[in-house]
């Protein structure tokens, strides 16, 4: 299989002012596309095939290096676009709402831990809501890493590489993370992942 840049699941200006069309021009059109192009070159050289992207992430994680970095970044960014919605943000709905209350105590406590996780990821990386060993948890990962390869079920992700927020928030990563939860987070996607 080859990697393909997915269409954004919304118009590139649909999340403004929280995430601008300029950000998507660079983040989706340039950064994500570069991972797709380089990943396909390296997959062809390595002669690796897989039936789907999740299997490909697992296969390339065994090899590491630039091959995994590009495939992992393709998986993570594809997951991130789906973690955003123009109708998103605010308190959760559905099954994930009850699970957040059970495992974090409250939505406010979940939000505080999610923001702290993203702020606490030193340098480039990601902050995730996952289900691990039957419980919801906040996890962070560096660079292209993903909790998928360590046995967790990813439910939501926010990109905390500087390219994700610098045009809209400059150095204010905490504000970007709070805005992700308040204005953009796609609970329907989290509920679908939880049920899968
Ligand atoms: Mn990114």
PDB file of C-alpha atoms and ligand atoms in Angstrom:
ATOM      1  CA  UNK A   1       0.000   0.000   0.000  1.00  0.00           C
ATOM      2  CA  UNK A   2       1.053   3.589  -0.489  1.00  0.00           C
ATOM      3  CA  UNK A   3       0.277   6.539   1.725  1.00  0.00           C
ATOM      4  CA  UNK A   4      -2.245   9.076   0.480  1.00  0.00           C
ATOM      5  CA  UNK A   5      -2.821  12.578   1.794  1.00  0.00           C
ATOM      6  CA  UNK A   6      -6.428  12.544   3.028  1.00  0.00           C
ATOM      7  CA  UNK A   7      -8.804  15.379   2.280  1.00  0.00           C
ATOM      8  CA  UNK A   8      -9.523  17.472   5.354  1.00  0.00           C
ATOM      9  CA  UNK A   9     -12.926  16.429   6.787  1.00  0.00           C
ATOM     10  CA  UNK A  10     -14.025  20.120   6.755  1.00  0.00           C
ATOM     11  CA  UNK A  11     -13.299  23.273   4.738  1.00  0.00           C
ATOM     12  CA  UNK A  12      -9.861  24.679   5.560  1.00  0.00           C
ATOM     13  CA  UNK A  13     -11.414  27.906   6.897  1.00  0.00           C
ATOM     14  CA  UNK A  14     -14.132  26.131   8.938  1.00  0.00           C
ATOM     15  CA  UNK A  15     -12.205  26.171  12.237  1.00  0.00           C
ATOM     16  CA  UNK A  16     -11.173  29.834  12.177  1.00  0.00           C
ATOM     17  CA  UNK A  17     -10.328  31.733  14.287  1.00  0.00           C
ATOM     18  CA  UNK A  18      -9.243  28.780  16.462  1.00  0.00           C
ATOM     19  CA  UNK A  19      -7.253  27.165  13.646  1.00  0.00           C
ATOM     20  CA  UNK A  20      -6.831  29.274  10.531  1.00  0.00           C
ATOM     21  CA  UNK A  21      -6.858  28.447   6.819  1.00  0.00           C
ATOM     22  CA  UNK A  22      -3.196  29.562   6.755  1.00  0.00           C
ATOM     23  CA  UNK A  23      -2.371  26.919   9.351  1.00  0.00           C
ATOM     24  CA  UNK A  24      -4.045  24.226   7.235  1.00  0.00           C
ATOM     25  CA  UNK A  25      -2.254  25.416   4.079  1.00  0.00           C
ATOM     26  CA  UNK A  26       1.062  24.737   5.813  1.00  0.00           C
ATOM     27  CA  UNK A  27       0.165  21.968   8.242  1.00  0.00           C
ATOM     28  CA  UNK A  28      -1.925  19.792   5.915  1.00  0.00           C
ATOM     29  CA  UNK A  29      -0.746  20.990   2.503  1.00  0.00           C
ATOM     30  CA  UNK A  30       3.003  21.164   3.239  1.00  0.00           C
ATOM     31  CA  UNK A  31       3.941  19.305   6.439  1.00  0.00           C
ATOM     32  CA  UNK A  32       1.573  16.341   6.202  1.00  0.00           C
ATOM     33  CA  UNK A  33       2.079  16.091   2.449  1.00  0.00           C
ATOM     34  CA  UNK A  34       5.851  15.947   2.919  1.00  0.00           C
ATOM     35  CA  UNK A  35       5.475  12.949   5.280  1.00  0.00           C
ATOM     36  CA  UNK A  36       3.321  11.210   2.640  1.00  0.00           C
ATOM     37  CA  UNK A  37       5.791  11.828  -0.199  1.00  0.00           C
ATOM     38  CA  UNK A  38       8.885  10.856   1.827  1.00  0.00           C
ATOM     39  CA  UNK A  39       7.101   7.920   3.427  1.00  0.00           C
ATOM     40  CA  UNK A  40       6.188   6.508   0.011  1.00  0.00           C
ATOM     41  CA  UNK A  41       9.799   6.821  -1.190  1.00  0.00           C
ATOM     42  CA  UNK A  42      11.081   4.971   1.885  1.00  0.00           C
ATOM     43  CA  UNK A  43       8.339   2.301   1.756  1.00  0.00           C
ATOM     44  CA  UNK A  44       9.247   1.555  -1.868  1.00  0.00           C
ATOM     45  CA  UNK A  45      12.942   1.292  -0.995  1.00  0.00           C
ATOM     46  CA  UNK A  46      12.234  -0.953   1.996  1.00  0.00           C
ATOM     47  CA  UNK A  47       9.809  -3.155   0.054  1.00  0.00           C
ATOM     48  CA  UNK A  48       7.329  -3.121   2.931  1.00  0.00           C
ATOM     49  CA  UNK A  49       3.646  -3.755   2.375  1.00  0.00           C
ATOM     50  CA  UNK A  50       0.639  -3.980   4.684  1.00  0.00           C
ATOM     51  CA  UNK A  51      -3.104  -4.342   4.319  1.00  0.00           C
ATOM     52  CA  UNK A  52      -3.955  -1.130   6.157  1.00  0.00           C
ATOM     53  CA  UNK A  53      -2.365   1.889   7.803  1.00  0.00           C
ATOM     54  CA  UNK A  54      -2.548   0.509  11.356  1.00  0.00           C
ATOM     55  CA  UNK A  55      -0.663  -2.636  10.313  1.00  0.00           C
ATOM     56  CA  UNK A  56       1.842  -0.474   8.439  1.00  0.00           C
ATOM     57  CA  UNK A  57       2.487   1.581  11.586  1.00  0.00           C
ATOM     58  CA  UNK A  58       3.158  -1.623  13.536  1.00  0.00           C
ATOM     59  CA  UNK A  59       5.448  -3.021  10.807  1.00  0.00           C
ATOM     60  CA  UNK A  60       7.501   0.164  10.412  1.00  0.00           C
ATOM     61  CA  UNK A  61       7.744   0.693  14.199  1.00  0.00           C
ATOM     62  CA  UNK A  62       9.854  -2.509  14.315  1.00  0.00           C
ATOM     63  CA  UNK A  63      12.307  -0.833  11.919  1.00  0.00           C
ATOM     64  CA  UNK A  64      12.223   2.728  13.260  1.00  0.00           C
ATOM     65  CA  UNK A  65      14.266   5.532  11.747  1.00  0.00           C
ATOM     66  CA  UNK A  66      13.028   7.790   8.962  1.00  0.00           C
ATOM     67  CA  UNK A  67      10.680   5.106   7.629  1.00  0.00           C
ATOM     68  CA  UNK A  68       8.709   4.937  10.875  1.00  0.00           C
ATOM     69  CA  UNK A  69       8.931   8.684  11.431  1.00  0.00           C
ATOM     70  CA  UNK A  70       7.185   9.423   8.124  1.00  0.00           C
ATOM     71  CA  UNK A  71       4.597   6.631   8.379  1.00  0.00           C
ATOM     72  CA  UNK A  72       3.914   7.497  12.036  1.00  0.00           C
ATOM     73  CA  UNK A  73       3.476  11.156  11.201  1.00  0.00           C
ATOM     74  CA  UNK A  74       1.025  10.227   8.426  1.00  0.00           C
ATOM     75  CA  UNK A  75      -1.012   8.130  10.883  1.00  0.00           C
ATOM     76  CA  UNK A  76      -0.876  10.777  13.621  1.00  0.00           C
ATOM     77  CA  UNK A  77      -1.868  13.666  11.340  1.00  0.00           C
ATOM     78  CA  UNK A  78      -4.705  11.693   9.731  1.00  0.00           C
ATOM     79  CA  UNK A  79      -5.955  10.930  13.259  1.00  0.00           C
ATOM     80  CA  UNK A  80      -5.566  14.587  14.255  1.00  0.00           C
ATOM     81  CA  UNK A  81      -7.692  15.977  11.386  1.00  0.00           C
ATOM     82  CA  UNK A  82     -10.476  13.632  12.480  1.00  0.00           C
ATOM     83  CA  UNK A  83     -10.066  14.748  16.100  1.00  0.00           C
ATOM     84  CA  UNK A  84     -11.210  18.250  15.018  1.00  0.00           C
ATOM     85  CA  UNK A  85     -14.682  19.438  14.091  1.00  0.00           C
ATOM     86  CA  UNK A  86     -16.271  22.810  13.318  1.00  0.00           C
ATOM     87  CA  UNK A  87     -19.166  21.592  15.520  1.00  0.00           C
ATOM     88  CA  UNK A  88     -16.786  20.340  18.211  1.00  0.00           C
ATOM     89  CA  UNK A  89     -15.488  21.514  21.545  1.00  0.00           C
ATOM     90  CA  UNK A  90     -16.857  21.718  25.034  1.00  0.00           C
ATOM     91  CA  UNK A  91     -18.276  18.994  27.198  1.00  0.00           C
ATOM     92  CA  UNK A  92     -18.338  15.458  25.805  1.00  0.00           C
ATOM     93  CA  UNK A  93     -21.407  13.592  24.638  1.00  0.00           C
ATOM     94  CA  UNK A  94     -22.272   9.916  24.511  1.00  0.00           C
ATOM     95  CA  UNK A  95     -20.402   7.030  26.140  1.00  0.00           C
ATOM     96  CA  UNK A  96     -17.120   8.946  26.372  1.00  0.00           C
ATOM     97  CA  UNK A  97     -18.782  11.438  28.732  1.00  0.00           C
ATOM     98  CA  UNK A  98     -19.560   8.747  31.303  1.00  0.00           C
ATOM     99  CA  UNK A  99     -16.110   7.188  30.885  1.00  0.00           C
ATOM    100  CA  UNK A 100     -14.392  10.569  31.424  1.00  0.00           C
ATOM    101  CA  UNK A 101     -16.379  11.124  34.621  1.00  0.00           C
ATOM    102  CA  UNK A 102     -15.538   7.594  35.819  1.00  0.00           C
ATOM    103  CA  UNK A 103     -11.805   7.687  35.036  1.00  0.00           C
ATOM    104  CA  UNK A 104     -10.908  11.371  35.572  1.00  0.00           C
ATOM    105  CA  UNK A 105     -13.562  12.398  38.091  1.00  0.00           C
ATOM    106  CA  UNK A 106     -14.959  15.229  35.940  1.00  0.00           C
ATOM    107  CA  UNK A 107     -14.665  16.869  32.536  1.00  0.00           C
ATOM    108  CA  UNK A 108     -12.804  19.813  34.098  1.00  0.00           C
ATOM    109  CA  UNK A 109     -10.225  17.434  35.582  1.00  0.00           C
ATOM    110  CA  UNK A 110      -9.869  15.664  32.217  1.00  0.00           C
ATOM    111  CA  UNK A 111      -9.313  19.010  30.495  1.00  0.00           C
ATOM    112  CA  UNK A 112      -6.711  20.057  33.079  1.00  0.00           C
ATOM    113  CA  UNK A 113      -4.806  16.780  32.653  1.00  0.00           C
ATOM    114  CA  UNK A 114      -5.007  16.913  28.836  1.00  0.00           C
ATOM    115  CA  UNK A 115      -3.668  20.496  28.724  1.00  0.00           C
ATOM    116  CA  UNK A 116      -0.948  19.659  31.264  1.00  0.00           C
ATOM    117  CA  UNK A 117       0.046  16.621  29.192  1.00  0.00           C
ATOM    118  CA  UNK A 118       0.421  18.693  26.039  1.00  0.00           C
ATOM    119  CA  UNK A 119       2.285  21.471  27.823  1.00  0.00           C
ATOM    120  CA  UNK A 120       4.546  18.887  29.487  1.00  0.00           C
ATOM    121  CA  UNK A 121       5.625  17.254  26.213  1.00  0.00           C
ATOM    122  CA  UNK A 122       9.083  18.820  25.900  1.00  0.00           C
ATOM    123  CA  UNK A 123       9.787  19.699  22.270  1.00  0.00           C
ATOM    124  CA  UNK A 124       7.767  18.195  19.425  1.00  0.00           C
ATOM    125  CA  UNK A 125       5.098  15.576  19.915  1.00  0.00           C
ATOM    126  CA  UNK A 126       1.497  14.739  20.640  1.00  0.00           C
ATOM    127  CA  UNK A 127      -0.975  14.493  23.522  1.00  0.00           C
ATOM    128  CA  UNK A 128      -3.526  11.693  23.368  1.00  0.00           C
ATOM    129  CA  UNK A 129      -6.665  10.445  25.044  1.00  0.00           C
ATOM    130  CA  UNK A 130      -6.381   6.667  24.951  1.00  0.00           C
ATOM    131  CA  UNK A 131      -7.996   3.597  26.419  1.00  0.00           C
ATOM    132  CA  UNK A 132      -5.298   1.444  28.012  1.00  0.00           C
ATOM    133  CA  UNK A 133      -6.018  -1.682  30.049  1.00  0.00           C
ATOM    134  CA  UNK A 134      -9.721  -0.798  30.134  1.00  0.00           C
ATOM    135  CA  UNK A 135      -9.275   2.739  31.471  1.00  0.00           C
ATOM    136  CA  UNK A 136      -9.114   6.131  29.811  1.00  0.00           C
ATOM    137  CA  UNK A 137      -5.773   7.895  30.181  1.00  0.00           C
ATOM    138  CA  UNK A 138      -3.855  10.934  28.938  1.00  0.00           C
ATOM    139  CA  UNK A 139      -0.587   9.984  27.272  1.00  0.00           C
ATOM    140  CA  UNK A 140       2.023  12.031  25.431  1.00  0.00           C
ATOM    141  CA  UNK A 141       4.372  10.913  22.694  1.00  0.00           C
ATOM    142  CA  UNK A 142       7.494  12.449  21.189  1.00  0.00           C
ATOM    143  CA  UNK A 143       8.057  13.209  17.513  1.00  0.00           C
ATOM    144  CA  UNK A 144       6.222  10.560  15.426  1.00  0.00           C
ATOM    145  CA  UNK A 145       5.559   8.090  18.213  1.00  0.00           C
ATOM    146  CA  UNK A 146       2.056   6.834  18.886  1.00  0.00           C
ATOM    147  CA  UNK A 147       0.513   4.855  21.772  1.00  0.00           C
ATOM    148  CA  UNK A 148      -0.885   2.531  19.094  1.00  0.00           C
ATOM    149  CA  UNK A 149       2.460   0.694  19.080  1.00  0.00           C
ATOM    150  CA  UNK A 150       2.474   0.150  22.856  1.00  0.00           C
ATOM    151  CA  UNK A 151      -0.919  -1.507  23.115  1.00  0.00           C
ATOM    152  CA  UNK A 152      -3.294   1.401  23.756  1.00  0.00           C
ATOM    153  CA  UNK A 153      -6.411   2.306  21.775  1.00  0.00           C
ATOM    154  CA  UNK A 154      -6.104   5.937  20.594  1.00  0.00           C
ATOM    155  CA  UNK A 155      -9.320   7.942  21.012  1.00  0.00           C
ATOM    156  CA  UNK A 156      -8.252  11.563  20.337  1.00  0.00           C
ATOM    157  CA  UNK A 157      -5.033  13.417  19.631  1.00  0.00           C
ATOM    158  CA  UNK A 158      -3.752  16.993  19.575  1.00  0.00           C
ATOM    159  CA  UNK A 159      -0.568  17.889  17.707  1.00  0.00           C
ATOM    160  CA  UNK A 160       1.804  19.962  19.874  1.00  0.00           C
ATOM    161  CA  UNK A 161       4.558  20.429  17.307  1.00  0.00           C
ATOM    162  CA  UNK A 162       5.091  24.193  16.942  1.00  0.00           C
ATOM    163  CA  UNK A 163       3.896  24.038  13.317  1.00  0.00           C
ATOM    164  CA  UNK A 164       0.432  23.105  14.682  1.00  0.00           C
ATOM    165  CA  UNK A 165      -0.132  26.376  16.519  1.00  0.00           C
ATOM    166  CA  UNK A 166       2.538  28.986  15.808  1.00  0.00           C
ATOM    167  CA  UNK A 167       0.589  30.953  13.163  1.00  0.00           C
ATOM    168  CA  UNK A 168      -2.508  31.191  15.389  1.00  0.00           C
ATOM    169  CA  UNK A 169      -1.093  31.167  18.939  1.00  0.00           C
ATOM    170  CA  UNK A 170       2.654  31.900  18.531  1.00  0.00           C
ATOM    171  CA  UNK A 171       4.376  30.478  21.640  1.00  0.00           C
ATOM    172  CA  UNK A 172       1.156  30.061  23.677  1.00  0.00           C
ATOM    173  CA  UNK A 173       0.887  26.264  23.639  1.00  0.00           C
ATOM    174  CA  UNK A 174      -1.319  26.180  26.783  1.00  0.00           C
ATOM    175  CA  UNK A 175      -3.885  28.477  25.095  1.00  0.00           C
ATOM    176  CA  UNK A 176      -3.813  26.332  21.941  1.00  0.00           C
ATOM    177  CA  UNK A 177      -4.514  23.197  23.986  1.00  0.00           C
ATOM    178  CA  UNK A 178      -7.341  24.834  25.933  1.00  0.00           C
ATOM    179  CA  UNK A 179      -8.842  26.057  22.645  1.00  0.00           C
ATOM    180  CA  UNK A 180      -8.614  22.528  21.200  1.00  0.00           C
ATOM    181  CA  UNK A 181     -10.774  21.253  24.073  1.00  0.00           C
ATOM    182  CA  UNK A 182     -13.101  24.276  24.258  1.00  0.00           C
ATOM    183  CA  UNK A 183     -13.701  24.813  20.526  1.00  0.00           C
ATOM    184  CA  UNK A 184     -12.546  21.963  18.299  1.00  0.00           C
ATOM    185  CA  UNK A 185     -12.459  18.500  19.875  1.00  0.00           C
ATOM    186  CA  UNK A 186     -14.566  15.963  17.965  1.00  0.00           C
ATOM    187  CA  UNK A 187     -16.364  13.803  20.551  1.00  0.00           C
ATOM    188  CA  UNK A 188     -18.174  11.842  17.835  1.00  0.00           C
ATOM    189  CA  UNK A 189     -14.768  10.601  16.604  1.00  0.00           C
ATOM    190  CA  UNK A 190     -13.728   9.694  20.164  1.00  0.00           C
ATOM    191  CA  UNK A 191     -16.983   7.788  20.716  1.00  0.00           C
ATOM    192  CA  UNK A 192     -16.565   5.920  17.416  1.00  0.00           C
ATOM    193  CA  UNK A 193     -12.990   4.934  18.361  1.00  0.00           C
ATOM    194  CA  UNK A 194     -14.080   3.862  21.842  1.00  0.00           C
ATOM    195  CA  UNK A 195     -16.804   1.632  20.373  1.00  0.00           C
ATOM    196  CA  UNK A 196     -14.571   0.121  17.662  1.00  0.00           C
TER     197      UNK A 196
HETATM  198 MN1  LIG B   1       1.885  18.356  12.711  1.00  0.00          MN
END
